[in-house]
């Protein structure tokens, strides 16, 4: 029986992630076919028969199915990540975003955190078991999807197969969403496991005014009308609300906070919430997003020439609503805040009611135990993802979806997601692979469980070892 040499597996994880990051899958246009073929080559030698599922020209999903040994004893497990990444402005990066540079103990590149690293961790954890001759008590799917960052066509096409959906009934899905965070409010590492997501509501505001010559300004300038409406929205004071997921999260965090915050966290479900009461939380973006509907003004367009007063101007708003928010009521309230008949509100994308995965399950409990064994002073909490992902489509099919990249990072490091200098430490790559390996061990048939190997649990994951030079594979 082959034993695991974790140092060697760590080196392989670094090399594979570097190569994966070098495949530019910026979406648009995506071009995920090359990434799907790369992953197929890595998993094919280990008895898992990968299928490349075309989406459109040069775009594809990868589906690799490892059947259970004998009749499955439990519903399937899906290991899911997405192949595409958001575009990167190379001028803002320390190293080129599609070079996969190894420097200072980190692998840099677009997708290092969102979410190609999870795909490599899933791959190598599964591979380590297969190299040991393992067999499992359930079907396991390794799934890499196209187009998550734009319109989720990969997920839609995968789930379109009615026969496949029937086989995946009540499946458990390990996907993206949460992460281990070193949070200044709590003071201890917190593993957030996404069990639901906020609703996405994208809007266009169109201000209608009257054109004219720039030398004779008037108050019907569409830019002025739009600016005033946006000013009112920017100062719109929503009321906080507590969802069951947020309540569980705050009760978990209460263990490791002191003073008034501990009292607030423990009694969040019994207190009449208002903006004054939760004011101490508003500087923390993740805690704030768990309590509020949010509006982000992301695109503004108006005017065509320096000497022409525009008759029309528009803004694009990204609204994220709590699961309990009624979007129609939200829009009615928004129109009252805008309070201007010259401003039209157009829906670009309407929300779908999000499902919530239970965290009172054997999967969540096993994951919690493994994470705490790896990082003993940590907390593990259910989490409401502020954004959206492909996970919502799997939840709508009745599957339990748990979203977590099992690493620990300072909050500021998460700014690399969709930002500049996205990176993951080598220590975290190893840690995440070990966590997933240990979770898969729960599903091995007893006769294929090996004796204890040379696994080294990671007790401190906040600072990686220093590497003095940049390295490209």
XYZ file of C-alpha atoms in Angstrom:
473
model
C 0.000 0.000 0.000
C 1.554 3.306 -1.076
C 2.092 5.791 1.726
C 1.625 9.515 1.279
C 4.720 11.684 1.342
C 3.099 15.035 2.015
C 6.160 17.060 1.109
C 6.122 15.505 -2.360
C 2.378 16.062 -2.711
C 2.860 19.690 -1.670
C 5.457 20.151 -4.421
C 3.108 18.551 -6.939
C 0.273 20.846 -5.829
C 2.457 23.904 -6.425
C 3.551 22.739 -9.873
C 0.044 21.784 -11.008
C -1.460 25.031 -9.743
C 1.238 27.041 -11.518
C 0.439 25.248 -14.795
C -3.311 25.650 -14.253
C -2.963 29.386 -13.602
C -0.975 29.770 -16.811
C -4.044 28.729 -18.818
C -5.802 32.048 -19.340
C -9.503 31.384 -18.830
C -10.531 35.025 -18.374
C -14.279 35.301 -18.834
C -15.199 36.766 -21.220
C -14.402 34.908 -23.402
C -13.576 31.964 -21.111
C -11.748 29.561 -23.444
C -12.068 26.855 -20.784
C -11.482 23.929 -23.157
C -7.692 24.009 -22.644
C -8.147 23.987 -18.847
C -10.605 21.073 -19.040
C -8.126 19.116 -21.170
C -5.302 19.884 -18.719
C -7.296 18.541 -15.753
C -8.422 15.532 -17.779
C -4.790 14.617 -18.414
C -4.034 14.788 -14.688
C -6.881 12.568 -13.507
C -7.160 10.035 -16.350
C -4.202 7.803 -15.282
C -5.871 6.958 -11.957
C -8.879 4.961 -13.074
C -11.244 7.932 -13.245
C -12.657 8.261 -16.749
C -13.029 11.985 -17.518
C -15.541 13.306 -20.022
C -15.160 16.722 -21.636
C -18.634 18.185 -22.123
C -18.662 20.910 -24.806
C -20.501 24.156 -24.044
C -19.722 26.073 -27.213
C -16.633 26.630 -29.341
C -13.502 26.376 -27.162
C -15.604 26.091 -23.992
C -16.327 22.953 -21.981
C -17.015 21.309 -18.634
C -14.964 18.429 -17.254
C -16.876 15.560 -15.619
C -14.928 12.707 -14.006
C -16.950 9.949 -12.333
C -15.495 7.487 -9.842
C -18.196 4.843 -9.217
C -18.734 3.353 -5.784
C -17.316 -0.103 -5.160
C -20.431 -2.244 -5.368
C -23.865 -0.827 -4.640
C -23.573 2.777 -3.331
C -24.370 2.965 0.382
C -24.931 6.748 0.373
C -25.827 9.553 -2.075
C -22.997 10.836 -4.298
C -20.324 13.362 -3.381
C -19.533 16.096 -5.931
C -16.202 17.942 -5.803
C -16.964 21.113 -7.774
C -14.996 24.154 -8.886
C -15.080 26.419 -11.931
C -12.568 26.717 -14.749
C -13.046 30.378 -15.633
C -11.669 33.453 -13.884
C -12.391 37.168 -14.022
C -10.110 39.359 -16.190
C -6.946 40.838 -14.678
C -5.279 44.202 -15.268
C -1.621 43.170 -15.474
C -0.402 46.728 -14.804
C -1.686 46.492 -11.215
C 0.045 43.193 -10.443
C 3.426 42.536 -8.869
C 3.859 39.525 -11.177
C 2.059 38.753 -14.454
C -1.386 37.353 -13.552
C -1.148 34.381 -15.932
C 2.417 33.320 -15.243
C 1.894 31.260 -12.069
C 4.922 32.774 -10.327
C 6.132 31.212 -7.059
C 7.618 33.886 -4.790
C 7.928 34.443 -1.032
C 6.087 31.208 -0.266
C 3.086 32.120 -2.437
C 1.794 31.125 -5.863
C 0.569 34.270 -7.649
C -2.046 34.290 -10.386
C -5.610 35.007 -11.360
C -7.598 32.108 -9.951
C -5.210 31.309 -7.089
C -8.047 31.899 -4.609
C -11.046 31.994 -6.956
C -10.995 29.083 -7.402
C -8.455 27.015 -9.317
C -6.619 26.149 -6.106
C -9.684 24.255 -4.853
C -9.719 22.266 -8.093
C -6.095 21.233 -7.557
C -6.767 20.332 -3.909
C -9.778 18.195 -4.881
C -7.730 16.538 -7.632
C -4.683 15.673 -5.541
C -6.668 14.522 -2.494
C -8.655 12.150 -4.702
C -5.499 11.042 -6.519
C -3.746 10.257 -3.200
C -6.564 7.890 -2.247
C -6.589 6.216 -5.656
C -2.818 5.682 -5.539
C -3.418 3.795 -2.288
C -5.914 1.526 -4.031
C -8.896 3.002 -2.203
C -12.499 2.211 -3.024
C -15.453 4.216 -1.782
C -18.948 3.615 -0.454
C -20.541 6.198 -2.766
C -20.136 7.635 -6.244
C -17.680 10.524 -6.381
C -17.708 13.129 -9.134
C -14.878 15.533 -9.896
C -16.525 18.422 -11.708
C -14.937 21.526 -13.292
C -17.476 23.954 -14.747
C -17.260 26.659 -17.377
C -18.712 30.164 -17.238
C -19.381 30.558 -13.506
C -18.180 34.155 -13.521
C -20.725 35.380 -16.100
C -23.859 33.304 -16.693
C -23.298 29.795 -15.282
C -23.886 28.060 -18.595
C -21.607 25.233 -17.512
C -23.754 24.476 -14.462
C -26.976 24.810 -16.451
C -25.812 22.370 -19.126
C -24.488 19.887 -16.569
C -27.786 19.919 -14.643
C -29.921 19.817 -17.789
C -29.513 16.041 -18.027
C -32.641 14.660 -16.311
C -31.194 11.164 -15.921
C -28.030 12.562 -14.336
C -30.051 14.763 -11.955
C -31.930 11.658 -10.806
C -28.630 9.891 -10.036
C -27.463 12.940 -8.077
C -30.610 13.162 -5.963
C -29.723 14.249 -2.412
C -26.033 14.443 -3.339
C -23.562 16.369 -1.207
C -21.561 19.051 -3.037
C -18.231 20.542 -1.939
C -17.885 23.855 -3.728
C -16.633 27.407 -3.206
C -18.010 30.143 -0.954
C -16.347 30.263 2.448
C -12.742 30.285 3.633
C -10.744 30.330 6.848
C -10.300 33.946 7.903
C -8.101 35.561 10.528
C -10.653 38.132 11.640
C -9.777 41.188 13.736
C -13.215 41.228 15.394
C -13.059 37.622 16.610
C -9.306 37.278 17.070
C -9.185 33.588 16.113
C -9.253 31.859 12.731
C -12.847 31.387 11.590
C -13.718 28.796 8.963
C -16.836 30.043 7.197
C -18.746 27.289 5.400
C -21.230 28.728 2.906
C -24.635 27.053 3.228
C -26.666 29.693 1.373
C -26.251 32.829 -0.710
C -27.793 36.257 -0.932
C -30.136 37.035 -3.797
C -28.683 38.893 -6.753
C -30.689 41.808 -8.184
C -29.014 43.806 -10.951
C -30.633 47.072 -11.943
C -30.203 49.854 -14.449
C -31.259 53.383 -13.472
C -32.081 55.572 -16.465
C -32.411 59.312 -15.877
C -34.394 61.216 -18.530
C -33.683 64.924 -18.927
C -33.521 67.591 -21.617
C -30.581 68.191 -23.905
C -29.075 71.608 -24.582
C -25.907 73.570 -25.151
C -23.259 73.325 -22.456
C -22.889 77.117 -22.424
C -26.427 77.545 -21.035
C -26.850 74.960 -18.235
C -30.256 74.078 -16.803
C -31.669 71.761 -14.120
C -32.985 69.123 -16.541
C -29.445 67.840 -17.199
C -29.794 64.007 -17.038
C -26.451 63.752 -15.245
C -27.725 66.004 -12.451
C -30.960 64.041 -12.168
C -29.039 60.756 -11.962
C -26.479 62.113 -9.508
C -29.172 63.279 -7.115
C -30.938 59.916 -7.288
C -27.681 58.061 -6.619
C -26.909 60.355 -3.702
C -30.224 59.444 -2.102
C -29.582 55.726 -2.651
C -26.072 55.989 -1.207
C -27.556 57.365 2.022
C -30.480 54.928 2.120
C -30.474 53.491 5.646
C -31.672 49.913 5.493
C -32.736 48.069 8.623
C -30.718 45.055 9.757
C -32.391 41.636 9.766
C -31.239 38.314 11.166
C -31.474 35.148 9.086
C -31.158 31.690 10.701
C -27.714 31.273 9.093
C -26.504 34.618 10.452
C -27.911 33.809 13.894
C -25.941 30.545 13.977
C -22.817 32.366 12.789
C -22.995 35.042 15.481
C -23.655 32.455 18.198
C -20.552 30.560 17.046
C -18.415 33.692 17.010
C -19.606 34.673 20.499
C -17.302 32.019 21.978
C -14.195 34.038 21.157
C -15.210 37.681 21.476
C -15.179 39.649 24.691
C -17.101 42.458 26.352
C -20.202 44.034 24.784
C -19.680 42.229 21.483
C -19.996 38.837 23.165
C -23.278 39.877 24.740
C -24.511 41.181 21.397
C -23.494 38.053 19.456
C -25.003 35.647 21.993
C -28.324 37.496 22.142
C -28.652 38.591 18.524
C -31.776 36.474 18.072
C -33.492 37.947 21.139
C -32.708 41.628 20.657
C -34.721 44.097 18.551
C -32.137 44.830 15.859
C -31.572 48.385 14.696
C -28.740 50.368 13.147
C -27.553 51.729 16.486
C -27.351 48.299 18.110
C -25.286 46.742 15.314
C -23.112 49.830 14.698
C -19.965 48.089 16.111
C -20.224 45.522 13.295
C -20.563 47.890 10.372
C -16.809 48.268 9.757
C -16.502 44.540 9.057
C -17.779 43.944 5.480
C -18.611 40.254 6.013
C -20.534 40.839 9.240
C -22.337 43.826 7.731
C -23.358 41.870 4.634
C -24.896 39.150 6.828
C -27.393 41.648 8.266
C -28.259 44.005 5.428
C -29.552 44.225 1.895
C -26.844 46.085 0.009
C -26.693 48.403 -3.002
C -23.446 49.003 -4.880
C -23.255 51.716 -7.581
C -20.791 50.166 -10.030
C -21.246 51.757 -13.478
C -22.207 55.330 -14.418
C -22.630 56.557 -17.995
C -23.770 59.972 -19.189
C -22.982 62.488 -21.904
C -21.432 62.265 -25.352
C -19.635 65.589 -25.768
C -18.109 68.254 -23.561
C -20.400 70.991 -24.899
C -23.691 69.019 -24.964
C -26.038 68.679 -21.985
C -27.144 65.037 -22.017
C -30.806 64.071 -22.203
C -30.151 60.602 -20.771
C -27.789 59.092 -18.222
C -27.670 55.680 -16.609
C -26.159 53.759 -13.748
C -25.798 50.035 -13.091
C -26.510 48.850 -9.545
C -25.478 45.551 -7.985
C -27.972 44.772 -5.220
C -27.537 41.770 -2.916
C -30.607 40.864 -0.901
C -30.965 38.708 2.182
C -32.740 35.389 1.540
C -35.852 36.620 3.339
C -36.137 39.873 1.334
C -39.014 40.196 -1.106
C -37.502 41.741 -4.224
C -40.773 43.420 -5.291
C -41.056 45.153 -1.913
C -37.398 46.137 -2.126
C -37.967 47.781 -5.508
C -41.033 49.666 -4.233
C -38.994 51.038 -1.350
C -36.149 51.953 -3.712
C -38.504 53.979 -5.897
C -39.679 55.855 -2.817
C -36.075 56.670 -1.938
C -35.297 57.865 -5.486
C -38.506 59.943 -5.421
C -38.186 61.184 -8.995
C -40.463 60.202 -11.887
C -37.681 61.171 -14.297
C -35.676 58.139 -13.150
C -36.670 54.767 -14.569
C -35.617 51.520 -12.847
C -35.012 48.596 -15.176
C -34.326 45.038 -13.989
C -31.277 43.470 -15.634
C -31.339 40.247 -13.621
C -34.076 39.254 -11.203
C -33.319 37.076 -8.190
C -34.362 33.499 -7.577
C -35.275 32.450 -4.045
C -32.135 30.856 -2.555
C -32.224 27.506 -0.801
C -30.423 26.900 2.495
C -28.365 23.794 3.217
C -28.646 22.392 6.732
C -25.514 22.527 8.847
C -26.927 19.898 11.215
C -25.527 17.084 9.078
C -22.850 14.406 9.335
C -20.865 16.099 6.551
C -20.703 19.441 8.344
C -19.836 17.746 11.636
C -17.035 15.701 10.067
C -15.675 18.768 8.272
C -15.755 20.729 11.527
C -13.831 18.021 13.377
C -11.161 17.802 10.665
C -10.702 21.573 10.482
C -10.404 21.862 14.261
C -7.906 19.009 14.347
C -5.845 20.935 11.796
C -6.251 24.357 13.462
C -7.243 23.714 17.105
C -7.936 27.337 18.100
C -10.268 27.964 15.162
C -14.045 28.302 14.946
C -16.216 26.691 12.266
C -19.425 28.449 11.321
C -22.201 28.281 8.735
C -22.046 31.290 6.456
C -24.311 33.306 4.185
C -22.269 34.068 1.065
C -22.658 37.762 0.131
C -22.216 36.948 -3.550
C -23.609 34.205 -5.749
C -22.050 31.131 -7.335
C -23.038 28.006 -9.230
C -23.926 26.494 -5.853
C -27.420 28.001 -5.984
C -28.358 25.821 -8.949
C -27.267 22.644 -7.170
C -29.203 23.646 -4.044
C -32.300 24.230 -6.178
C -32.055 20.554 -7.188
C -32.253 19.481 -3.544
C -28.532 18.867 -3.057
C -26.654 19.830 0.107
C -23.926 22.292 -0.892
C -21.068 23.274 1.411
C -18.789 26.004 0.109
C -15.304 26.347 1.542
C -11.723 26.741 0.390
C -10.110 25.059 3.446
C -7.241 27.452 4.084
C -6.573 30.262 6.555
C -5.769 33.783 5.350
C -5.814 37.309 6.796
C -8.889 39.268 5.707
C -6.759 41.687 3.666
C -5.445 38.789 1.553
C -8.976 38.140 0.311
C -8.775 41.459 -1.568
C -6.916 39.526 -4.241
C -10.176 37.811 -5.215
C -11.225 39.752 -8.332
C -8.419 42.193 -7.427
C -4.687 42.568 -7.995
C -1.955 40.192 -6.773
C -4.249 37.249 -6.081
C -2.159 34.552 -4.393
C -2.203 31.473 -2.176
C 0.555 30.265 0.123
C 2.269 26.935 -0.343
C 1.404 26.103 3.271
C -2.267 26.667 2.526
C -2.133 24.532 -0.618
C -0.877 21.646 1.469
C -3.321 22.269 4.269
C -6.329 22.365 1.945
C -5.283 19.148 0.237
C -4.906 17.415 3.615
C -8.325 18.575 4.797
C -9.991 17.220 1.649
C -7.982 13.977 1.830
C -9.136 13.475 5.420
C -12.755 14.157 4.462
C -12.588 11.609 1.634
C -11.218 9.097 4.130
C -14.676 9.146 5.744
C -16.053 7.464 2.620
C -13.422 4.773 2.049
C -14.495 1.175 2.496
C -12.897 -0.268 5.669
C -10.700 -2.781 3.884
C -9.015 0.016 1.913
C -8.167 2.260 4.863
C -4.408 2.391 5.259
C -2.369 2.576 8.412
C -1.323 6.009 9.610
C 0.923 7.765 7.123
C 3.354 10.640 7.543
C 0.680 13.347 7.492
C 1.823 16.459 9.325
C -1.024 18.540 10.660
C -0.604 22.284 10.293
C -0.955 24.099 13.586
C -0.008 27.599 12.436
C -0.957 28.700 8.933
C -0.725 32.478 9.141
C 2.833 32.923 7.847
C 4.355 30.752 5.099
C 8.044 29.982 4.889
C 10.060 32.541 2.975
C 11.216 31.846 -0.557
C 13.640 34.476 -1.703
C 13.216 34.349 -5.483
C 10.398 34.173 -7.955
C 10.035 30.865 -9.784
C 8.098 29.921 -12.855
C 7.648 26.284 -13.905
